[in-house]
N, CA, C and O atoms as a printed pandas DataFrame, in Angstrom:
     atom_number atom_name residue_name chain_id  residue_number  x_coord  y_coord  z_coord
0              1         N          UNK        A               1 -100.850 -154.563  -50.717
1              2        CA          UNK        A               1 -100.718 -153.466  -51.656
2              3         C          UNK        A               1 -100.792 -152.159  -50.868
3              4         O          UNK        A               1 -101.734 -151.936  -50.108
4              5         N          UNK        A               2  -99.791 -151.301  -51.057
5              6        CA          UNK        A               2  -99.765 -150.023  -50.360
6              7         C          UNK        A               2  -99.817 -148.841  -51.323
7              8         O          UNK        A               2  -99.902 -147.691  -50.892
8              9         N          UNK        A               3  -99.765 -149.120  -52.624
9             10        CA          UNK        A               3  -99.804 -148.050  -53.606
10            11         C          UNK        A               3 -100.133 -148.578  -54.982
11            12         O          UNK        A               3 -100.134 -149.785  -55.223
12            13         N          UNK        A               4 -100.414 -147.648  -55.887
13            14        CA          UNK        A               4 -100.724 -148.027  -57.258
14            15         C          UNK        A               4 -100.402 -146.875  -58.192
15            16         O          UNK        A               4 -100.307 -145.725  -57.764
16            17         N          UNK        A               5 -100.234 -147.189  -59.470
17            18        CA          UNK        A               5 -100.053 -146.186  -60.514
18            19         C          UNK        A               5 -100.440 -146.826  -61.841
19            20         O          UNK        A               5 -100.186 -148.010  -62.065
20            21         N          UNK        A               6 -101.046 -146.053  -62.703
21            22        CA          UNK        A               6 -101.521 -146.550  -63.994
22            23         C          UNK        A               6 -100.915 -145.719  -65.113
23            24         O          UNK        A               6 -100.730 -144.510  -64.973
24            25         N          UNK        A               7 -100.607 -146.376  -66.223
25            26        CA          UNK        A               7 -100.146 -145.689  -67.419
26            27         C          UNK        A               7 -101.223 -145.847  -68.489
27            28         O          UNK        A               7 -101.413 -146.938  -69.028
28            29         N          UNK        A               8 -101.927 -144.757  -68.793
29            30        CA          UNK        A               8 -102.941 -144.772  -69.844
30            31         C          UNK        A               8 -102.249 -144.447  -71.163
31            32         O          UNK        A               8 -101.546 -143.441  -71.268
32            33         N          UNK        A               9 -102.445 -145.289  -72.160
33            34        CA          UNK        A               9 -101.815 -145.110  -73.463
34            35         C          UNK        A               9 -102.793 -144.469  -74.440
35            36         O          UNK        A               9 -103.973 -144.819  -74.475
36            37         N          UNK        A              10 -102.288 -143.526  -75.234
37            38        CA          UNK        A              10 -103.099 -142.852  -76.235
38            39         C          UNK        A              10 -102.370 -142.868  -77.564
39            40         O          UNK        A              10 -101.230 -142.414  -77.665
40            41         N          UNK        A              11 -103.038 -143.396  -78.589
41            42        CA          UNK        A              11 -102.453 -143.374  -79.921
42            43         C          UNK        A              11 -102.534 -141.955  -80.464
43            44         O          UNK        A              11 -103.550 -141.278  -80.308
44            45         N          UNK        A              12 -101.465 -141.514  -81.096
45            46        CA          UNK        A              12 -101.421 -140.155  -81.627
46            47         C          UNK        A              12 -101.545 -140.184  -83.149
47            48         O          UNK        A              12 -101.369 -141.230  -83.774
48            49         N          UNK        A              13 -101.844 -139.050  -83.726
49            50        CA          UNK        A              13 -101.972 -138.916  -85.171
50            51         C          UNK        A              13 -100.616 -139.176  -85.822
51            52         O          UNK        A              13  -99.579 -138.779  -85.290
52            53         N          UNK        A              14 -100.629 -139.843  -86.971
53            54        CA          UNK        A              14  -99.387 -140.134  -87.691
54            55         C          UNK        A              14  -98.760 -138.851  -88.207
55            56         O          UNK        A              14  -99.427 -137.827  -88.354
56            57         N          UNK        A              15  -97.461 -138.928  -88.478
57            58        CA          UNK        A              15  -96.738 -137.818  -89.103
58            59         C          UNK        A              15  -96.018 -138.356  -90.330
59            60         O          UNK        A              15  -96.063 -139.555  -90.607
60            61         N          UNK        A              16  -95.366 -137.486  -91.052
61            62        CA          UNK        A              16  -94.590 -137.925  -92.215
62            63         C          UNK        A              16  -93.376 -138.743  -91.800
63            64         O          UNK        A              16  -92.795 -139.450  -92.623
64            65         N          UNK        A              17  -92.987 -138.653  -90.533
65            66        CA          UNK        A              17  -91.829 -139.406  -90.036
66            67         C          UNK        A              17  -92.205 -140.688  -89.318
67            68         O          UNK        A              17  -91.365 -141.574  -89.158
68            69         N          UNK        A              18  -93.455 -140.805  -88.882
69            70        CA          UNK        A              18  -93.830 -141.983  -88.090
70            71         C          UNK        A              18  -95.303 -142.331  -88.293
71            72         O          UNK        A              18  -96.182 -141.476  -88.190
72            73         N          UNK        A              19  -95.548 -143.604  -88.583
73            74        CA          UNK        A              19  -96.920 -144.083  -88.732
74            75         C          UNK        A              19  -97.487 -144.621  -87.426
75            76         O          UNK        A              19  -98.679 -144.912  -87.331
76            77         N          UNK        A              20  -96.629 -144.750  -86.424
77            78        CA          UNK        A              20  -97.067 -145.258  -85.127
78            79         C          UNK        A              20  -96.521 -144.359  -84.030
79            80         O          UNK        A              20  -95.320 -144.349  -83.760
80            81         N          UNK        A              21  -97.407 -143.608  -83.406
81            82        CA          UNK        A              21  -96.999 -142.681  -82.354
82            83         C          UNK        A              21  -97.911 -142.875  -81.156
83            84         O          UNK        A              21  -99.127 -142.999  -81.296
84            85         N          UNK        A              22  -97.298 -142.902  -79.966
85            86        CA          UNK        A              22  -98.056 -143.093  -78.727
86            87         C          UNK        A              22  -97.563 -142.127  -77.662
87            88         O          UNK        A              22  -96.386 -141.769  -77.622
88            89         N          UNK        A              23  -98.474 -141.716  -76.809
89            90        CA          UNK        A              23  -98.117 -140.946  -75.621
90            91         C          UNK        A              23  -98.801 -141.605  -74.432
91            92         O          UNK        A              23  -99.659 -142.473  -74.594
92            93         N          UNK        A              24  -98.412 -141.187  -73.255
93            94        CA          UNK        A              24  -98.990 -141.776  -72.055
94            95         C          UNK        A              24  -99.382 -140.719  -71.043
95            96         O          UNK        A              24  -98.931 -139.575  -71.097
96            97         N          UNK        A              25 -100.223 -141.130  -70.130
97            98        CA          UNK        A              25 -100.626 -140.268  -69.029
98            99         C          UNK        A              25 -100.560 -141.094  -67.746
99           100         O          UNK        A              25 -101.236 -142.116  -67.627
100          101         N          UNK        A              26  -99.759 -140.657  -66.803
101          102        CA          UNK        A              26  -99.670 -141.344  -65.514
102          103         C          UNK        A              26 -100.923 -140.974  -64.723
103          104         O          UNK        A              26 -101.190 -139.797  -64.482
104          105         N          UNK        A              27 -101.684 -141.983  -64.327
105          106        CA          UNK        A              27 -102.946 -141.733  -63.647
106          107         C          UNK        A              27 -103.031 -142.508  -62.336
107          108         O          UNK        A              27 -102.428 -143.571  -62.184
108          109         N          UNK        A              28 -103.780 -141.961  -61.407
109          110        CA          UNK        A              28 -104.103 -142.618  -60.139
110          111         C          UNK        A              28 -102.872 -143.141  -59.407
111          112         O          UNK        A              28 -102.885 -144.248  -58.868
112          113         N          UNK        A              29 -101.819 -142.344  -59.391
113          114        CA          UNK        A              29 -100.640 -142.715  -58.602
114          115         C          UNK        A              29 -100.971 -142.369  -57.145
115          116         O          UNK        A              29 -101.201 -141.208  -56.805
116          117         N          UNK        A              30 -100.990 -143.384  -56.311
117          118        CA          UNK        A              30 -101.449 -143.198  -54.937
118          119         C          UNK        A              30 -100.692 -144.136  -54.009
119          120         O          UNK        A              30 -100.471 -145.304  -54.327
120          121         N          UNK        A              31 -100.305 -143.612  -52.871
121          122        CA          UNK        A              31  -99.682 -144.408  -51.812
122          123         C          UNK        A              31 -100.480 -144.155  -50.536
123          124         O          UNK        A              31 -100.803 -143.010  -50.219
124          125         N          UNK        A              32 -100.792 -145.210  -49.813
125          126        CA          UNK        A              32 -101.519 -145.059  -48.552
126          127         C          UNK        A              32 -100.779 -144.069  -47.649
127          128         O          UNK        A              32  -99.551 -144.113  -47.561
128          129         N          UNK        A              33 -101.511 -143.180  -46.980
129          130        CA          UNK        A              33 -100.865 -142.135  -46.178
130          131         C          UNK        A              33  -99.815 -142.654  -45.198
131          132         O          UNK        A              33  -98.773 -142.021  -45.033
132          133         N          UNK        A              34 -100.062 -143.782  -44.550
133          134        CA          UNK        A              34  -99.100 -144.273  -43.554
134          135         C          UNK        A              34  -97.807 -144.817  -44.180
135          136         O          UNK        A              34  -96.863 -145.131  -43.456
136          137         N          UNK        A              35  -97.752 -144.932  -45.520
137          138        CA          UNK        A              35  -96.553 -145.425  -46.205
138          139         C          UNK        A              35  -95.854 -144.334  -47.013
139          140         O          UNK        A              35  -94.855 -144.607  -47.677
140          141         N          UNK        A              36  -96.355 -143.126  -46.967
141          142        CA          UNK        A              36  -95.744 -142.031  -47.718
142          143         C          UNK        A              36  -94.427 -141.616  -47.091
143          144         O          UNK        A              36  -94.194 -141.837  -45.903
144          145         N          UNK        A              37  -93.570 -141.011  -47.901
145          146        CA          UNK        A              37  -92.265 -140.547  -47.430
146          147         C          UNK        A              37  -91.222 -141.643  -47.393
147          148         O          UNK        A              37  -90.149 -141.450  -46.821
148          149         N          UNK        A              38  -91.510 -142.785  -47.988
149          150        CA          UNK        A              38  -90.574 -143.918  -47.990
150          151         C          UNK        A              38  -90.029 -144.216  -49.387
151          152         O          UNK        A              38  -89.333 -145.214  -49.576
152          153         N          UNK        A              39  -90.341 -143.359  -50.369
153          154        CA          UNK        A              39  -89.851 -143.572  -51.731
154          155         C          UNK        A              39  -90.735 -144.465  -52.581
155          156         O          UNK        A              39  -90.382 -144.782  -53.716
156          157         N          UNK        A              40  -91.872 -144.872  -52.054
157          158        CA          UNK        A              40  -92.756 -145.766  -52.803
158          159         C          UNK        A              40  -93.361 -145.044  -54.004
159          160         O          UNK        A              40  -93.422 -145.609  -55.096
160          161         N          UNK        A              41  -93.805 -143.810  -53.816
161          162        CA          UNK        A              41  -94.362 -143.039  -54.932
162          163         C          UNK        A              41  -93.341 -142.858  -56.036
163          164         O          UNK        A              41  -93.665 -143.003  -57.215
164          165         N          UNK        A              42  -92.113 -142.542  -55.664
165          166        CA          UNK        A              42  -91.043 -142.394  -56.647
166          167         C          UNK        A              42  -90.771 -143.691  -57.391
167          168         O          UNK        A              42  -90.526 -143.680  -58.598
168          169         N          UNK        A              43  -90.814 -144.810  -56.672
169          170        CA          UNK        A              43  -90.610 -146.113  -57.318
170          171         C          UNK        A              43  -91.741 -146.409  -58.299
171          172         O          UNK        A              43  -91.501 -146.967  -59.370
172          173         N          UNK        A              44  -92.963 -146.043  -57.944
173          174        CA          UNK        A              44  -94.091 -146.236  -58.858
174          175         C          UNK        A              44  -93.924 -145.373  -60.101
175          176         O          UNK        A              44  -94.144 -145.845  -61.217
176          177         N          UNK        A              45  -93.540 -144.118  -59.922
177          178        CA          UNK        A              45  -93.314 -143.221  -61.064
178          179         C          UNK        A              45  -92.194 -143.772  -61.939
179          180         O          UNK        A              45  -92.326 -143.793  -63.163
180          181         N          UNK        A              46  -91.097 -144.220  -61.335
181          182        CA          UNK        A              46  -89.987 -144.806  -62.102
182          183         C          UNK        A              46  -90.456 -146.002  -62.924
183          184         O          UNK        A              46  -90.066 -146.149  -64.082
184          185         N          UNK        A              47  -91.285 -146.854  -62.335
185          186        CA          UNK        A              47  -91.781 -148.036  -63.043
186          187         C          UNK        A              47  -92.651 -147.634  -64.234
187          188         O          UNK        A              47  -92.551 -148.227  -65.308
188          189         N          UNK        A              48  -93.499 -146.632  -64.042
189          190        CA          UNK        A              48  -94.354 -146.160  -65.138
190          191         C          UNK        A              48  -93.498 -145.564  -66.251
191          192         O          UNK        A              48  -93.729 -145.853  -67.425
192          193         N          UNK        A              49  -92.515 -144.736  -65.903
193          194        CA          UNK        A              49  -91.661 -144.124  -66.919
194          195         C          UNK        A              49  -90.811 -145.162  -67.637
195          196         O          UNK        A              49  -90.583 -145.037  -68.841
196          197         N          UNK        A              50  -90.343 -146.170  -66.940
197          198        CA          UNK        A              50  -89.580 -147.246  -67.589
198          199         C          UNK        A              50  -90.466 -148.016  -68.558
199          200         O          UNK        A              50  -90.024 -148.368  -69.652
200          201         N          UNK        A              51  -91.702 -148.280  -68.175
201          202        CA          UNK        A              51  -92.648 -148.941  -69.079
202          203         C          UNK        A              51  -92.880 -148.078  -70.316
203          204         O          UNK        A              51  -92.932 -148.595  -71.432
204          205         N          UNK        A              52  -93.020 -146.774  -70.126
205          206        CA          UNK        A              52  -93.221 -145.859  -71.250
206          207         C          UNK        A              52  -92.027 -145.886  -72.196
207          208         O          UNK        A              52  -92.200 -145.912  -73.415
208          209         N          UNK        A              53  -90.816 -145.880  -71.642
209          210        CA          UNK        A              53  -89.618 -145.953  -72.475
210          211         C          UNK        A              53  -89.569 -147.263  -73.249
211          212         O          UNK        A              53  -89.272 -147.276  -74.444
212          213         N          UNK        A              54  -89.859 -148.356  -72.569
213          214        CA          UNK        A              54  -89.814 -149.680  -73.209
214          215         C          UNK        A              54  -90.829 -149.787  -74.351
215          216         O          UNK        A              54  -90.601 -150.511  -75.321
216          217         N          UNK        A              55  -91.933 -149.075  -74.236
217          218        CA          UNK        A              55  -92.976 -149.101  -75.277
218          219         C          UNK        A              55  -92.739 -148.053  -76.363
219          220         O          UNK        A              55  -93.490 -147.995  -77.336
220          221         N          UNK        A              56  -91.701 -147.223  -76.206
221          222        CA          UNK        A              56  -91.376 -146.224  -77.216
222          223         C          UNK        A              56  -92.280 -145.006  -77.224
223          224         O          UNK        A              56  -92.422 -144.355  -78.259
224          225         N          UNK        A              57  -92.893 -144.684  -76.099
225          226        CA          UNK        A              57  -93.771 -143.517  -76.031
226          227         C          UNK        A              57  -92.974 -142.235  -76.235
227          228         O          UNK        A              57  -91.800 -142.152  -75.874
228          229         N          UNK        A              58  -93.632 -141.239  -76.821
229          230        CA          UNK        A              58  -92.981 -139.945  -77.044
230          231         C          UNK        A              58  -92.877 -139.131  -75.768
231          232         O          UNK        A              58  -91.874 -138.454  -75.543
232          233         N          UNK        A              59  -93.902 -139.192  -74.931
233          234        CA          UNK        A              59  -93.890 -138.454  -73.667
234          235         C          UNK        A              59  -94.963 -139.022  -72.739
235          236         O          UNK        A              59  -95.841 -139.778  -73.154
236          237         N          UNK        A              60  -94.858 -138.631  -71.478
237          238        CA          UNK        A              60  -95.853 -139.006  -70.462
238          239         C          UNK        A              60  -96.244 -137.728  -69.730
239          240         O          UNK        A              60  -95.386 -136.938  -69.337
240          241         N          UNK        A              61  -97.542 -137.535  -69.554
241          242        CA          UNK        A              61  -98.043 -136.399  -68.798
242          243         C          UNK        A              61  -98.603 -136.893  -67.471
243          244         O          UNK        A              61  -98.843 -138.087  -67.290
244          245         N          UNK        A              62  -98.804 -135.972  -66.558
245          246        CA          UNK        A              62  -99.457 -136.291  -65.291
246          247         C          UNK        A              62 -100.244 -135.072  -64.842
247          248         O          UNK        A              62  -99.772 -133.942  -64.970
248          249         N          UNK        A              63 -101.410 -135.291  -64.331
249          250        CA          UNK        A              63 -102.233 -134.230  -63.754
250          251         C          UNK        A              63 -102.110 -134.376  -62.240
251          252         O          UNK        A              63 -102.768 -135.220  -61.631
252          253         N          UNK        A              64 -101.271 -133.553  -61.651
253          254        CA          UNK        A              64 -100.874 -133.723  -60.255
254          255         C          UNK        A              64 -101.744 -132.921  -59.300
255          256         O          UNK        A              64 -102.209 -131.826  -59.618
256          257         N          UNK        A              65 -101.950 -133.494  -58.128
257          258        CA          UNK        A              65 -102.562 -132.708  -57.063
258          259         C          UNK        A              65 -101.509 -131.725  -56.551
259          260         O          UNK        A              65 -100.311 -131.925  -56.752
260          261         N          UNK        A              66 -101.961 -130.685  -55.903
261          262        CA          UNK        A              66 -101.034 -129.678  -55.391
262          263         C          UNK        A              66  -99.992 -130.297  -54.455
263          264         O          UNK        A              66  -98.834 -129.879  -54.453
264          265         N          UNK        A              67 -100.396 -131.281  -53.671
265          266        CA          UNK        A              67  -99.479 -131.920  -52.716
266          267         C          UNK        A              67  -98.432 -132.812  -53.379
267          268         O          UNK        A              67  -97.395 -133.090  -52.777
268          269         N          UNK        A              68  -98.684 -133.264  -54.606
269          270        CA          UNK        A              68  -97.766 -134.219  -55.230
270          271         C          UNK        A              68  -96.854 -133.613  -56.297
271          272         O          UNK        A              68  -96.021 -134.325  -56.859
272          273         N          UNK        A              69  -96.986 -132.337  -56.587
273          274        CA          UNK        A              69  -96.185 -131.709  -57.636
274          275         C          UNK        A              69  -94.689 -131.891  -57.379
275          276         O          UNK        A              69  -93.952 -132.263  -58.292
276          277         N          UNK        A              70  -94.235 -131.640  -56.170
277          278        CA          UNK        A              70  -92.803 -131.758  -55.859
278          279         C          UNK        A              70  -92.300 -133.189  -56.046
279          280         O          UNK        A              70  -91.184 -133.391  -56.525
280          281         N          UNK        A              71  -93.102 -134.176  -55.675
281          282        CA          UNK        A              71  -92.695 -135.574  -55.853
282          283         C          UNK        A              71  -92.506 -135.892  -57.330
283          284         O          UNK        A              71  -91.531 -136.543  -57.704
284          285         N          UNK        A              72  -93.431 -135.437  -58.173
285          286        CA          UNK        A              72  -93.284 -135.689  -59.611
286          287         C          UNK        A              72  -92.065 -134.965  -60.163
287          288         O          UNK        A              72  -91.345 -135.522  -60.992
288          289         N          UNK        A              73  -91.818 -133.735  -59.721
289          290        CA          UNK        A              73  -90.643 -132.985  -60.179
290          291         C          UNK        A              73  -89.351 -133.702  -59.790
291          292         O          UNK        A              73  -88.407 -133.743  -60.579
292          293         N          UNK        A              74  -89.299 -134.264  -58.586
293          294        CA          UNK        A              74  -88.107 -135.016  -58.157
294          295         C          UNK        A              74  -87.893 -136.274  -58.989
295          296         O          UNK        A              74  -86.785 -136.806  -59.048
296          297         N          UNK        A              75  -88.951 -136.742  -59.627
297          298        CA          UNK        A              75  -88.881 -138.015  -60.338
298          299         C          UNK        A              75  -89.004 -137.874  -61.853
299          300         O          UNK        A              75  -89.460 -138.793  -62.534
300          301         N          UNK        A              76  -88.592 -136.714  -62.379
301          302        CA          UNK        A              76  -88.431 -136.584  -63.819
302          303         C          UNK        A              76  -89.445 -135.736  -64.560
303          304         O          UNK        A              76  -89.261 -135.487  -65.751
304          305         N          UNK        A              77  -90.504 -135.283  -63.914
305          306        CA          UNK        A              77  -91.482 -134.442  -64.598
306          307         C          UNK        A              77  -91.091 -132.986  -64.470
307          308         O          UNK        A              77  -90.483 -132.573  -63.483
308          309         N          UNK        A              78  -91.451 -132.209  -65.490
309          310        CA          UNK        A              78  -91.191 -130.772  -65.443
310          311         C          UNK        A              78  -92.348 -130.041  -66.106
311          312         O          UNK        A              78  -93.073 -130.615  -66.919
312          313         N          UNK        A              79  -92.514 -128.793  -65.761
313          314        CA          UNK        A              79  -93.560 -127.965  -66.355
314          315         C          UNK        A              79  -93.157 -127.592  -67.777
315          316         O          UNK        A              79  -91.972 -127.526  -68.105
316          317         N          UNK        A              80  -94.150 -127.351  -68.606
317          318        CA          UNK        A              80  -93.900 -126.970  -69.988
318          319         C          UNK        A              80  -94.842 -125.849  -70.385
319          320         O          UNK        A              80  -96.037 -125.902  -70.093
320          321         N          UNK        A              81  -94.309 -124.842  -71.045
321          322        CA          UNK        A              81  -95.157 -123.759  -71.540
322          323         C          UNK        A              81  -95.996 -124.226  -72.731
323          324         O          UNK        A              81  -96.961 -123.554  -73.096
324          325         N          UNK        A              82  -95.653 -125.350  -73.340
325          326        CA          UNK        A              82  -96.366 -125.827  -74.521
326          327         C          UNK        A              82  -97.559 -126.710  -74.187
327          328         O          UNK        A              82  -98.371 -126.983  -75.071
328          329         N          UNK        A              83  -97.695 -127.159  -72.967
329          330        CA          UNK        A              83  -98.812 -128.021  -72.591
330          331         C          UNK        A              83  -99.912 -127.160  -71.979
331          332         O          UNK        A              83  -99.763 -126.634  -70.876
332          333         N          UNK        A              84 -101.005 -127.025  -72.700
333          334        CA          UNK        A              84 -102.133 -126.221  -72.258
334          335         C          UNK        A              84 -103.363 -127.116  -72.178
335          336         O          UNK        A              84 -103.417 -128.159  -72.830
336          337         N          UNK        A              85 -104.339 -126.716  -71.391
337          338        CA          UNK        A              85 -105.559 -127.517  -71.299
338          339         C          UNK        A              85 -106.744 -126.599  -71.069
339          340         O          UNK        A              85 -106.606 -125.489  -70.554
340          341         N          UNK        A              86 -107.902 -127.084  -71.459
341          342        CA          UNK        A              86 -109.141 -126.335  -71.268
342          343         C          UNK        A              86 -110.093 -127.205  -70.467
343          344         O          UNK        A              86 -110.287 -128.378  -70.787
344          345         N          UNK        A              87 -110.675 -126.645  -69.448
345          346        CA          UNK        A              87 -111.648 -127.361  -68.631
346          347         C          UNK        A              87 -112.999 -127.236  -69.313
347          348         O          UNK        A              87 -113.702 -126.242  -69.129
348          349         N          UNK        A              88 -113.366 -128.244  -70.104
349          350        CA          UNK        A              88 -114.611 -128.183  -70.871
350          351         C          UNK        A              88 -115.806 -128.664  -70.072
351          352         O          UNK        A              88 -116.944 -128.536  -70.524
352          353         N          UNK        A              89 -115.565 -129.215  -68.894
353          354        CA          UNK        A              89 -116.667 -129.715  -68.063
354          355         C          UNK        A              89 -117.411 -128.568  -67.385
355          356         O          UNK        A              89 -118.581 -128.717  -67.032
356          357         N          UNK        A              90 -116.760 -127.445  -67.201
357          358        CA          UNK        A              90 -117.372 -126.309  -66.510
358          359         C          UNK        A              90 -117.363 -125.119  -67.451
359          360         O          UNK        A              90 -116.313 -124.717  -67.952
360          361         N          UNK        A              91 -118.507 -124.574  -67.679
361          362        CA          UNK        A              91 -118.618 -123.407  -68.539
362          363         C          UNK        A              91 -118.837 -122.176  -67.672
363          364         O          UNK        A              91 -119.763 -122.135  -66.862
364          365         N          UNK        A              92 -117.998 -121.192  -67.843
365          366        CA          UNK        A              92 -118.112 -119.992  -67.006
366          367         C          UNK        A              92 -119.302 -119.147  -67.443
367          368         O          UNK        A              92 -119.727 -119.212  -68.596
368          369         N          UNK        A              93 -119.830 -118.366  -66.530
369          370        CA          UNK        A              93 -120.971 -117.487  -66.810
370          371         C          UNK        A              93 -120.586 -116.400  -67.808
371          372         O          UNK        A              93 -121.445 -115.875  -68.517
372          373         N          UNK        A              94 -119.280 -116.056  -67.866
373          374        CA          UNK        A              94 -118.803 -115.004  -68.757
374          375         C          UNK        A              94 -118.710 -115.456  -70.208
375          376         O          UNK        A              94 -118.619 -114.617  -71.103
376          377         N          UNK        A              95 -118.731 -116.769  -70.464
377          378        CA          UNK        A              95 -118.480 -117.242  -71.826
378          379         C          UNK        A              95 -119.744 -117.303  -72.693
379          380         O          UNK        A              95 -119.676 -117.762  -73.833
380          381         N          UNK        A              96 -120.855 -116.866  -72.194
381          382        CA          UNK        A              96 -121.962 -116.772  -73.088
382          383         C          UNK        A              96 -123.202 -117.368  -72.671
383          384         O          UNK        A              96 -124.189 -117.316  -73.405
């Protein structure tokens, strides 16, 4: 084994159009350093996205390290102004 990738599935709230909605998050996509640059990461991402399509997921997100952003962009991910997040684990001194 030289790499791995996980697809975490999350059930979403129903809508008037669908009683069954799912999304995914690509997690822990990793290739051993000595095997990087050979397309293995891209193949792992492709496999995860194909699994997501086969399961009928609405979308897949990924929380990328700075070094891996370009690899994800080459393999179908793009930035979105609609996806926002809040770091609730750390509370700033300014917030009260």
